[in-house]
Coordinates of C-alpha atoms and ligand atoms in Angstrom, one line a residue:
M1 CA 0.0 0.1 0.0
T2 CA 1.4 3.4 -0.9
Q3 CA 0.3 6.9 0.0
S4 CA 1.8 8.9 -2.9
A5 CA 0.5 12.3 -3.4
T6 CA 1.9 15.6 -4.7
I7 CA 3.4 17.8 -2.1
P8 CA 1.9 21.3 -1.9
A9 CA 4.3 24.3 -2.1
Q10 CA 6.1 25.6 0.9
P11 CA 4.3 28.7 2.2
A12 CA 6.0 32.1 2.2
Y13 CA 8.7 33.0 4.7
S14 CA 8.1 35.8 7.3
E15 CA 9.9 39.1 7.0
A16 CA 12.0 38.2 10.1
A17 CA 13.1 34.9 8.5
R18 CA 14.0 36.6 5.2
K19 CA 16.1 39.1 7.1
V20 CA 18.2 36.3 8.7
I21 CA 18.4 34.4 5.5
G22 CA 19.5 37.3 3.5
R23 CA 22.4 38.5 5.8
K24 CA 26.0 38.7 4.8
P25 CA 27.8 35.4 5.4
Q26 CA 30.0 36.0 8.5
L27 CA 31.5 34.2 11.6
F28 CA 31.0 35.0 15.2
I29 CA 34.4 35.3 16.7
N30 CA 35.4 37.1 19.9
G31 CA 32.1 38.7 20.4
D32 CA 32.0 40.2 16.9
W33 CA 30.7 39.3 13.4
V34 CA 33.8 38.9 11.2
D35 CA 34.5 38.1 7.6
S36 CA 36.1 34.9 6.7
S37 CA 39.8 34.9 5.5
H38 CA 38.6 33.5 2.2
D39 CA 35.5 33.7 0.0
A40 CA 34.3 30.0 0.2
L41 CA 30.7 29.6 1.1
I42 CA 28.2 26.8 1.8
E43 CA 24.8 26.7 0.2
V44 CA 21.8 26.4 2.6
E45 CA 18.8 24.6 1.2
D46 CA 15.2 24.6 2.2
P47 CA 14.4 20.8 2.2
S48 CA 10.6 21.5 1.7
S49 CA 11.4 23.0 -1.8
G50 CA 15.0 21.8 -2.5
K51 CA 15.9 25.4 -3.3
V52 CA 19.2 27.1 -2.2
I53 CA 17.9 29.9 0.1
A54 CA 21.1 31.2 1.7
H55 CA 24.9 31.1 1.9
V56 CA 27.1 30.8 5.0
V57 CA 30.8 30.8 5.5
D58 CA 32.8 27.7 4.9
A59 CA 35.3 28.4 7.6
S60 CA 38.9 28.3 6.6
G61 CA 41.9 27.1 8.6
K62 CA 42.7 30.7 9.4
D63 CA 39.1 31.2 10.7
V64 CA 39.6 28.2 12.9
E65 CA 42.9 29.5 14.3
R66 CA 41.3 32.9 15.1
A67 CA 38.3 31.3 16.9
V68 CA 40.4 29.0 18.9
A69 CA 42.8 31.8 19.7
A70 CA 39.7 34.0 21.0
A71 CA 38.4 31.0 23.1
R72 CA 41.8 30.3 24.5
S73 CA 42.5 33.8 25.7
A74 CA 39.0 34.3 26.9
F75 CA 39.6 31.1 29.1
D76 CA 43.1 31.7 30.1
D77 CA 42.5 35.4 31.5
G78 CA 39.6 34.0 33.6
R79 CA 37.1 36.5 32.3
W80 CA 34.3 33.8 32.4
S81 CA 35.7 31.2 34.7
N82 CA 36.5 33.7 37.5
M83 CA 33.3 35.7 37.2
P84 CA 31.2 35.0 40.2
P85 CA 28.9 32.0 39.4
M86 CA 25.9 34.1 40.2
E87 CA 26.8 36.5 37.3
R88 CA 27.5 33.5 35.0
E89 CA 24.0 32.1 35.9
R90 CA 22.5 35.5 35.3
I91 CA 23.9 35.9 31.9
M92 CA 22.9 32.4 30.9
I93 CA 19.3 33.0 32.1
R94 CA 19.3 36.1 30.2
L95 CA 20.2 34.1 27.0
A96 CA 17.4 31.7 27.8
D97 CA 15.0 34.6 28.1
L98 CA 16.2 36.1 24.8
L99 CA 15.5 32.7 23.2
H100 CA 12.1 32.7 24.6
D101 CA 11.4 36.2 23.2
H102 CA 12.5 35.0 19.8
A103 CA 10.9 31.6 19.9
D104 CA 8.6 32.1 16.9
E105 CA 11.3 33.4 14.7
L106 CA 13.6 30.6 15.8
A107 CA 10.9 27.9 15.2
E108 CA 10.4 29.2 11.7
L109 CA 14.1 29.3 10.9
E110 CA 14.4 25.8 12.1
A111 CA 11.4 24.6 10.0
I112 CA 12.9 26.3 6.9
D113 CA 16.4 24.9 7.4
N114 CA 15.9 21.4 8.7
G115 CA 12.4 20.7 7.2
K116 CA 10.7 20.0 10.5
P117 CA 7.2 21.4 10.9
K118 CA 7.1 24.8 12.4
G119 CA 4.3 23.7 14.9
I120 CA 6.7 20.9 16.1
A121 CA 9.7 23.2 16.5
T122 CA 7.5 25.5 18.5
V123 CA 6.4 23.0 21.0
V124 CA 9.5 20.7 21.1
D125 CA 12.8 22.1 19.8
I126 CA 12.7 25.7 21.0
P127 CA 11.3 25.1 24.5
A128 CA 13.7 22.2 25.0
A129 CA 16.6 24.3 24.0
I130 CA 15.6 26.9 26.4
S131 CA 15.2 24.6 29.2
E132 CA 18.6 23.0 28.7
I133 CA 20.2 26.5 29.3
R134 CA 17.9 27.3 32.3
Y135 CA 18.7 24.0 33.9
M136 CA 22.4 24.1 33.5
A137 CA 22.6 27.8 34.5
G138 CA 21.6 26.6 37.9
W139 CA 24.6 24.4 38.2
A140 CA 26.9 27.4 37.8
G141 CA 26.8 28.1 41.6
K142 CA 26.5 24.6 42.8
L143 CA 29.9 23.0 41.7
T144 CA 31.8 22.0 44.7
G145 CA 34.7 19.9 45.7
E146 CA 34.9 17.9 49.0
T147 CA 37.1 17.2 51.8
A148 CA 38.2 13.7 52.2
A149 CA 39.8 12.1 55.4
P150 CA 42.9 10.4 54.4
Y151 CA 42.8 6.6 54.6
A152 CA 46.4 5.5 54.6
M153 CA 48.0 8.7 56.1
P154 CA 47.4 10.1 59.6
G155 CA 44.5 12.5 59.6
E156 CA 46.1 14.8 62.0
Q157 CA 49.2 15.4 59.8
V158 CA 47.5 15.5 56.4
F159 CA 44.6 17.5 55.2
G160 CA 43.1 16.7 51.7
Y161 CA 40.4 18.3 49.6
T162 CA 39.3 18.5 46.0
V163 CA 38.2 21.5 43.8
R164 CA 36.4 21.3 40.5
E165 CA 37.8 23.4 37.7
P166 CA 36.5 24.0 34.2
V167 CA 38.3 21.8 31.7
G168 CA 39.1 24.7 29.3
V169 CA 38.4 25.4 25.7
C170 CA 35.6 23.2 24.3
V171 CA 34.9 22.3 20.7
Q172 CA 31.3 21.4 20.3
I173 CA 30.1 19.8 17.0
V174 CA 26.5 19.1 16.4
P175 CA 24.3 17.5 13.7
W176 CA 21.4 18.7 11.7
N177 CA 18.4 16.9 13.2
F178 CA 17.7 19.2 16.1
P179 CA 20.0 22.1 15.4
L180 CA 19.2 24.6 18.0
L181 CA 18.4 22.1 20.7
M182 CA 21.6 20.2 20.2
A183 CA 23.6 23.5 20.2
C184 CA 22.0 24.6 23.5
Q185 CA 22.5 21.1 25.0
K186 CA 26.2 21.6 24.2
I187 CA 26.9 25.1 25.2
A188 CA 24.8 25.0 28.5
P189 CA 27.0 22.7 30.6
A190 CA 30.2 24.2 29.2
L191 CA 29.2 27.7 30.1
A192 CA 27.9 26.7 33.6
A193 CA 31.2 25.0 34.3
G194 CA 33.1 28.2 33.3
C195 CA 34.5 26.9 30.0
T196 CA 34.9 28.8 26.7
L197 CA 33.8 27.3 23.5
I198 CA 33.7 27.1 19.7
L199 CA 30.3 25.7 18.4
K200 CA 30.2 24.3 14.8
P201 CA 26.6 23.6 13.6
A202 CA 26.1 21.0 10.8
E203 CA 26.7 22.4 7.3
Q204 CA 23.1 21.6 6.4
T205 CA 21.4 23.7 9.2
P206 CA 23.4 26.7 10.4
L207 CA 20.7 29.2 10.6
T208 CA 19.5 29.0 14.2
A209 CA 23.1 28.7 15.4
L210 CA 23.8 32.0 13.7
R211 CA 20.9 33.6 15.3
L212 CA 22.0 32.1 18.6
A213 CA 25.2 34.1 18.2
D214 CA 23.3 37.4 17.9
L215 CA 21.5 36.5 21.2
V216 CA 24.7 35.5 22.9
A217 CA 26.1 39.0 22.1
E218 CA 22.9 40.5 23.4
A219 CA 22.9 38.5 26.5
G220 CA 26.1 40.0 27.7
F221 CA 28.6 37.2 27.5
P222 CA 32.2 38.4 27.5
A223 CA 34.0 38.4 24.1
G224 CA 35.5 35.1 23.1
V225 CA 33.5 32.9 25.5
V226 CA 31.2 31.8 22.8
N227 CA 32.4 31.5 19.2
I228 CA 30.2 30.0 16.5
L229 CA 31.8 28.9 13.2
T230 CA 29.9 27.6 10.2
G231 CA 32.0 25.1 8.1
Y232 CA 32.3 21.5 6.9
G233 CA 33.0 18.6 9.3
E234 CA 36.0 17.3 7.2
T235 CA 37.7 20.6 7.1
A236 CA 36.8 23.1 9.9
G237 CA 35.5 20.4 12.2
D238 CA 38.6 18.3 11.7
L239 CA 40.9 21.2 12.4
L240 CA 39.1 22.1 15.6
V241 CA 39.2 18.5 16.8
R242 CA 42.9 18.3 16.3
H243 CA 43.9 21.7 17.5
P244 CA 46.4 21.6 20.3
D245 CA 44.9 24.6 22.2
V246 CA 41.5 22.8 22.6
D247 CA 41.0 20.9 25.8
K248 CA 37.7 19.1 25.2
V249 CA 35.6 17.9 22.2
A250 CA 31.8 17.3 22.6
F251 CA 30.3 15.7 19.5
T252 CA 26.9 14.6 18.5
G253 CA 26.5 12.8 15.2
S254 CA 27.0 9.5 13.4
T255 CA 29.0 6.7 14.9
D256 CA 31.6 6.6 12.1
V257 CA 32.3 10.3 12.5
G258 CA 32.4 9.9 16.3
K259 CA 35.0 7.1 15.9
A260 CA 37.2 9.3 13.7
I261 CA 36.9 12.2 16.1
R262 CA 37.9 10.0 19.1
R263 CA 40.9 8.9 17.1
N264 CA 41.9 12.4 16.0
A265 CA 41.5 13.9 19.5
T266 CA 43.7 11.3 21.1
D267 CA 47.2 12.7 20.2
T268 CA 46.5 15.8 22.3
M269 CA 44.6 13.7 25.0
K270 CA 41.5 15.9 24.7
R271 CA 38.5 15.1 27.0
I272 CA 35.9 13.7 24.8
T273 CA 32.1 13.0 24.9
L274 CA 30.3 11.4 22.0
E275 CA 26.4 11.1 21.4
L276 CA 26.1 8.9 18.5
G277 CA 23.7 6.7 16.5
G278 CA 21.1 4.2 17.4
K279 CA 18.8 1.5 16.3
S280 CA 16.4 1.6 19.2
P281 CA 13.9 -1.1 19.8
V282 CA 10.2 -0.6 20.7
I283 CA 8.8 -3.7 22.4
V284 CA 5.1 -4.3 22.7
M285 CA 4.2 -7.0 25.2
P286 CA 1.0 -9.0 24.9
D287 CA -0.6 -7.2 27.9
A288 CA 0.0 -3.7 26.6
D289 CA -2.8 -1.3 25.6
V290 CA -2.5 -2.1 21.9
K291 CA -4.1 1.1 20.6
Q292 CA -1.9 3.3 22.7
A293 CA 1.3 1.3 21.9
A294 CA 0.6 1.3 18.2
K295 CA 0.1 5.1 18.3
G296 CA 3.3 5.4 20.3
A297 CA 5.3 3.2 18.1
A298 CA 4.2 5.3 15.1
S299 CA 5.3 8.5 16.7
A300 CA 8.5 6.8 17.9
I301 CA 9.6 6.4 14.2
F302 CA 7.7 9.0 12.3
F303 CA 8.5 12.1 14.6
N304 CA 11.0 14.4 13.0
S305 CA 10.7 12.2 9.8
G306 CA 12.6 9.5 11.8
Q307 CA 15.7 11.6 11.9
V308 CA 16.1 11.0 15.7
C309 CA 19.1 9.2 17.2
V310 CA 16.6 7.4 19.5
A311 CA 13.9 6.8 16.8
G312 CA 12.0 3.5 17.5
S313 CA 13.3 1.8 14.3
R314 CA 13.0 -1.8 15.3
L315 CA 9.5 -2.7 16.4
F316 CA 9.0 -6.1 18.3
A317 CA 5.4 -7.0 18.9
H318 CA 4.3 -10.1 20.6
R319 CA 3.0 -12.7 18.1
S320 CA -0.5 -12.5 19.7
I321 CA -1.0 -8.9 18.9
F322 CA 1.5 -8.4 16.0
D323 CA -1.3 -7.9 13.4
S324 CA -3.2 -5.5 15.6
V325 CA -0.1 -3.3 16.4
L326 CA 0.7 -3.2 12.6
E327 CA -2.8 -2.2 11.8
G328 CA -2.7 0.5 14.4
I329 CA 0.5 1.9 13.0
S330 CA -0.9 1.8 9.4
T331 CA -4.0 3.6 10.6
A332 CA -1.8 6.2 12.4
A333 CA 0.4 6.8 9.3
P334 CA -1.9 9.2 7.3
R335 CA -1.5 11.6 10.3
W336 CA 2.2 11.6 9.4
T337 CA 1.7 12.2 5.7
P338 CA 4.7 14.6 4.9
R339 CA 3.9 18.2 4.2
P340 CA 6.1 21.4 3.8
A341 CA 7.5 22.5 7.1
L342 CA 5.6 25.8 7.1
D343 CA 2.3 24.2 6.4
P344 CA 0.3 24.6 9.6
A345 CA -1.2 21.1 9.1
A346 CA 2.3 19.5 8.9
Q347 CA 3.0 16.8 11.4
M348 CA 6.0 15.5 9.5
G349 CA 8.2 17.4 7.0
P350 CA 10.7 16.3 4.4
L351 CA 14.1 14.7 5.1
V352 CA 16.9 17.2 5.6
S353 CA 18.7 16.8 2.2
A354 CA 18.8 15.0 -1.2
E355 CA 21.6 12.9 0.3
Q356 CA 19.4 11.8 3.1
L357 CA 16.5 11.1 0.7
D358 CA 18.7 8.9 -1.4
R359 CA 20.0 7.1 1.6
V360 CA 16.6 6.3 3.1
M361 CA 15.2 5.2 -0.4
G362 CA 18.3 3.1 -0.9
Y363 CA 17.6 1.3 2.4
I364 CA 14.0 0.7 1.4
A365 CA 15.0 -0.6 -1.8
A366 CA 17.5 -2.9 -0.2
G367 CA 15.0 -4.2 2.3
K368 CA 12.6 -5.1 -0.6
R369 CA 15.4 -6.8 -2.5
D370 CA 16.2 -8.8 0.7
G371 CA 12.6 -10.0 0.8
A372 CA 10.9 -7.5 3.2
S373 CA 7.3 -6.6 2.5
V374 CA 6.1 -3.1 2.6
V375 CA 3.0 -2.8 4.9
T376 CA 2.7 0.9 4.3
G377 CA 4.6 3.7 2.5
G378 CA 7.8 2.7 1.0
D379 CA 7.8 5.5 -1.6
S380 CA 8.6 9.2 -2.0
P381 CA 5.7 11.5 -3.0
A382 CA 6.0 13.8 -6.0
G383 CA 7.4 17.3 -5.2
D384 CA 10.6 19.3 -5.2
G385 CA 11.5 18.7 -1.6
Y386 CA 13.0 15.6 0.0
F387 CA 9.8 13.7 1.2
V388 CA 9.4 10.1 2.1
N389 CA 6.1 8.6 3.1
P390 CA 5.9 6.9 6.6
T391 CA 7.0 3.3 6.0
V392 CA 6.5 0.0 7.8
L393 CA 8.5 -3.1 6.6
A394 CA 7.6 -6.6 7.7
D395 CA 8.8 -10.1 6.8
V396 CA 12.4 -9.0 7.9
N397 CA 15.1 -11.0 9.4
P398 CA 18.0 -9.9 11.7
Q399 CA 20.6 -10.2 8.8
M400 CA 19.0 -7.5 6.7
S401 CA 20.7 -4.1 6.5
V402 CA 17.3 -2.5 7.3
V403 CA 17.2 -4.3 10.5
R404 CA 20.9 -3.9 11.5
E405 CA 21.8 -0.4 10.2
E406 CA 20.7 3.2 11.3
I407 CA 18.4 4.4 8.5
F408 CA 17.7 7.8 9.9
G409 CA 14.3 8.1 8.2
P410 CA 10.6 7.3 8.7
V411 CA 11.1 3.5 8.3
V412 CA 10.4 0.9 11.0
V413 CA 11.1 -2.8 10.7
A414 CA 8.5 -5.0 12.4
Q415 CA 9.3 -8.4 14.0
R416 CA 7.3 -11.0 16.1
F417 CA 8.5 -12.5 19.3
D418 CA 7.2 -15.1 21.8
D419 CA 8.7 -14.5 25.2
L420 CA 10.5 -11.9 27.3
D421 CA 14.1 -13.4 27.1
E422 CA 13.8 -13.9 23.4
V423 CA 12.8 -10.2 22.8
A424 CA 15.5 -8.9 25.3
K425 CA 18.1 -10.9 23.4
A426 CA 16.9 -9.7 20.0
A427 CA 16.7 -6.0 21.2
N428 CA 20.3 -6.3 22.3
D429 CA 21.5 -7.8 19.1
T430 CA 22.8 -4.5 17.8
A431 CA 26.0 -2.5 17.9
Y432 CA 24.0 0.4 19.3
G433 CA 22.6 1.0 22.8
L434 CA 21.0 4.5 23.0
G435 CA 17.4 4.0 23.9
A436 CA 14.5 1.4 24.1
G437 CA 10.7 1.8 24.5
V438 CA 8.8 -0.9 26.4
W439 CA 4.9 -1.1 26.2
T440 CA 3.4 -3.1 29.0
R441 CA 0.9 -2.7 31.9
D442 CA 2.9 -5.2 34.0
L443 CA 5.3 -3.6 36.4
S444 CA 7.3 -6.8 36.8
T445 CA 7.7 -7.2 33.0
M446 CA 8.7 -3.6 32.7
H447 CA 11.5 -3.8 35.4
K448 CA 12.7 -7.1 33.9
L449 CA 13.1 -5.6 30.5
A450 CA 14.5 -2.4 31.9
S451 CA 17.2 -4.5 33.5
K452 CA 17.9 -6.7 30.5
I453 CA 18.2 -4.2 27.8
K454 CA 21.6 -2.6 27.3
A455 CA 20.7 1.1 26.5
G456 CA 21.3 4.4 28.0
T457 CA 17.6 5.2 28.4
I458 CA 14.6 2.9 28.8
W459 CA 11.1 4.3 28.3
G460 CA 8.0 2.8 29.8
N461 CA 4.9 3.4 27.8
C462 CA 6.4 6.3 26.1
H463 CA 9.3 7.0 23.8
A464 CA 12.0 9.6 23.3
A465 CA 11.0 11.7 26.3
I466 CA 14.0 13.7 27.5
D467 CA 14.5 16.2 30.2
P468 CA 17.5 18.4 31.1
A469 CA 17.6 16.9 34.6
L470 CA 17.9 13.3 33.5
P471 CA 21.1 12.0 31.9
F472 CA 21.1 11.0 28.3
G473 CA 23.7 9.0 26.3
G474 CA 24.6 5.8 24.9
Y475 CA 25.8 2.2 25.7
K476 CA 28.2 0.4 23.3
Q477 CA 28.6 2.2 20.0
S478 CA 26.0 4.8 20.7
G479 CA 28.5 6.9 22.6
I480 CA 30.7 7.9 25.5
G481 CA 29.6 9.9 28.5
R482 CA 26.2 11.6 29.3
E483 CA 24.6 14.9 28.7
Q484 CA 22.1 16.5 30.9
G485 CA 21.7 16.2 34.7
R486 CA 24.6 16.4 37.0
Q487 CA 26.3 13.8 34.9
G488 CA 26.1 16.2 32.0
I489 CA 28.2 18.9 33.6
E490 CA 30.9 16.5 34.9
P491 CA 32.7 16.1 31.5
Y492 CA 33.3 19.9 31.6
L493 CA 35.1 19.7 34.9
E494 CA 38.5 18.5 36.0
T495 CA 39.0 17.4 39.6
K496 CA 42.0 18.8 41.4
T497 CA 43.3 17.2 44.6
V498 CA 45.1 19.3 47.2
I499 CA 47.1 17.5 49.8
L500 CA 48.7 19.5 52.6
Q501 CA 51.2 18.3 55.2
L502 CA 50.0 20.0 58.4
Ligands
NAD1 P1 27.5 13.5 11.0 O1 28.3 12.6 11.8 O2 27.7 13.4 9.5 O3 27.8 15.1 11.2 C1 27.7 15.6 12.5 C2 28.5 16.8 12.7 O4 29.9 16.4 12.6 C3 28.4 17.9 11.6 O5 28.5 19.2 12.2 C4 29.5 17.7 10.7 O6 30.0 18.8 10.0 C5 30.6 17.2 11.7 N1 31.7 16.4 11.1 C6 31.6 15.5 10.1 N2 32.8 14.9 9.8 C7 33.6 15.5 10.8 C8 35.0 15.2 11.1 N3 35.7 14.4 10.4 N4 35.6 16.0 12.1 C9 34.8 16.9 12.8 N5 33.5 17.0 12.6 C10 32.9 16.4 11.6 O7 26.0 13.3 11.5 P2 24.7 13.8 10.9 O8 24.5 13.1 9.5 O9 24.8 15.3 10.8 O10 23.7 13.4 11.9 C11 23.0 12.2 12.0 C12 23.7 11.3 13.0 O11 23.7 11.9 14.4 C13 22.9 10.1 13.2 O12 23.8 9.0 13.3 C14 22.2 10.2 14.6 O13 21.9 9.1 15.2 C15 23.3 11.0 15.3 N6 22.6 11.8 16.4 C16 22.8 11.4 17.8 C17 22.3 12.0 18.9 C18 22.6 11.5 20.2 O14 22.3 12.3 21.2 N7 23.2 10.3 20.4 C19 21.4 13.0 18.6 C20 21.2 13.4 17.3 C21 21.8 12.8 16.2

């Protein structure tokens, strides 16, 4: 069954969005908008129309040097790390307030740039970005060391304590799927800890990061504390990762690039955190509320066109309810029929780029070749943008690429199971371990699966819920370290031990 239809045109942009899109390509370094050292530019597309709408700087090696030098001196002279934490917190809260004031414009820019529906960016991306900053701002004044009584030395002669210090200059590289949210998730803990930073947005989605730079300037951060560079990963990103004056790299993106970054950051022994890919299972147990579970499974994979690191891309439904769950997802699918991002009725937009469209359609074709059957979707509707219909594949086996690899599109593979141990084993049969959703009304089943599944987050009767106070990150090849919560600020801190002979 397919849902092909012609996609309507993307509605007109607002005046505010056109102003941002039409601005001169520049970089935000040392508190100022500056020209690049060369003329190279990156084209920015609207994935709802496939048209080039803007150009941003393709940062050069010299631009990278300039940004790192600015962040280095802003860190070394203590203009941020020695500022009273109350002041740091105040400036961060001011930034959160400014994001709030510009929420509508930011949601539109995100929709134009990434292709996600503006309505979704308004209720998900922008408020979540703001709450990341508000939450982490609160940590600025609560970072303390401890005194520890010596164990092998006499306490009367030795006094020991620890202090927490910011790690230094941070490079923060983010992907295109939640551009502003990922950017804020990165800068917030670094700033609260007293670090300075260089943020590099994905080349596909730089617009909200550039607006963020305006708001950083307005919020009153000292020059050089936040620097924002647009550029390609293999050039600017790589130079940043290898730079000897950088102390830490925080990266969110694909597992392959994460592995390369880890290798490239090793020579200078940089601190590193990696938030990488996933192939998250959604498990529907026989006692679940099937209607709710099917609806939840549909949004677990179709939300953000499946371009979500924790997308529920492997569905496991108990044999006794398998057909009803699939029927429920197929019934829910039309709600996710893709539309242009600025269409008020849009629930799901296009994929981010032509490259991503080819990749996802390539996986669907491979799945069909390998013997999978298409329950719903499987095609790309006619139109100029990069649209794929919500797709469910059945009759799959664990060897197929559609089951093993991260597709990063609105494509779910559905499999049957008979008992809890079998499904836990199947769920863990992956190189990834980012998230898992479990649908059951039985508390004991829930806890058993939460314990057996190797993933950074387990959701019960929901999927992909995140909160700034709750740590997020991956097991296995889904990453290293955690973001959010107290654990999220730790990677931005060193521990110094002081031992005094009395
Ligand atoms: P990507 O790895 O291609 O790119 C991510 C960023 O890395 C971009 O800014 C890019 O310019 C940069 N980059 C690329 N090569 C680089 C290099 N050699 N050195 C330094 N920087 C480099 O990923 P993507 O396609 O933009 O994003 C999709 C991936 O991100 C998916 O795998 C998804 O699962 C993952 N992701 C993970 C999380 C998480 O929290 N775990 C969240 C969102 C996305």
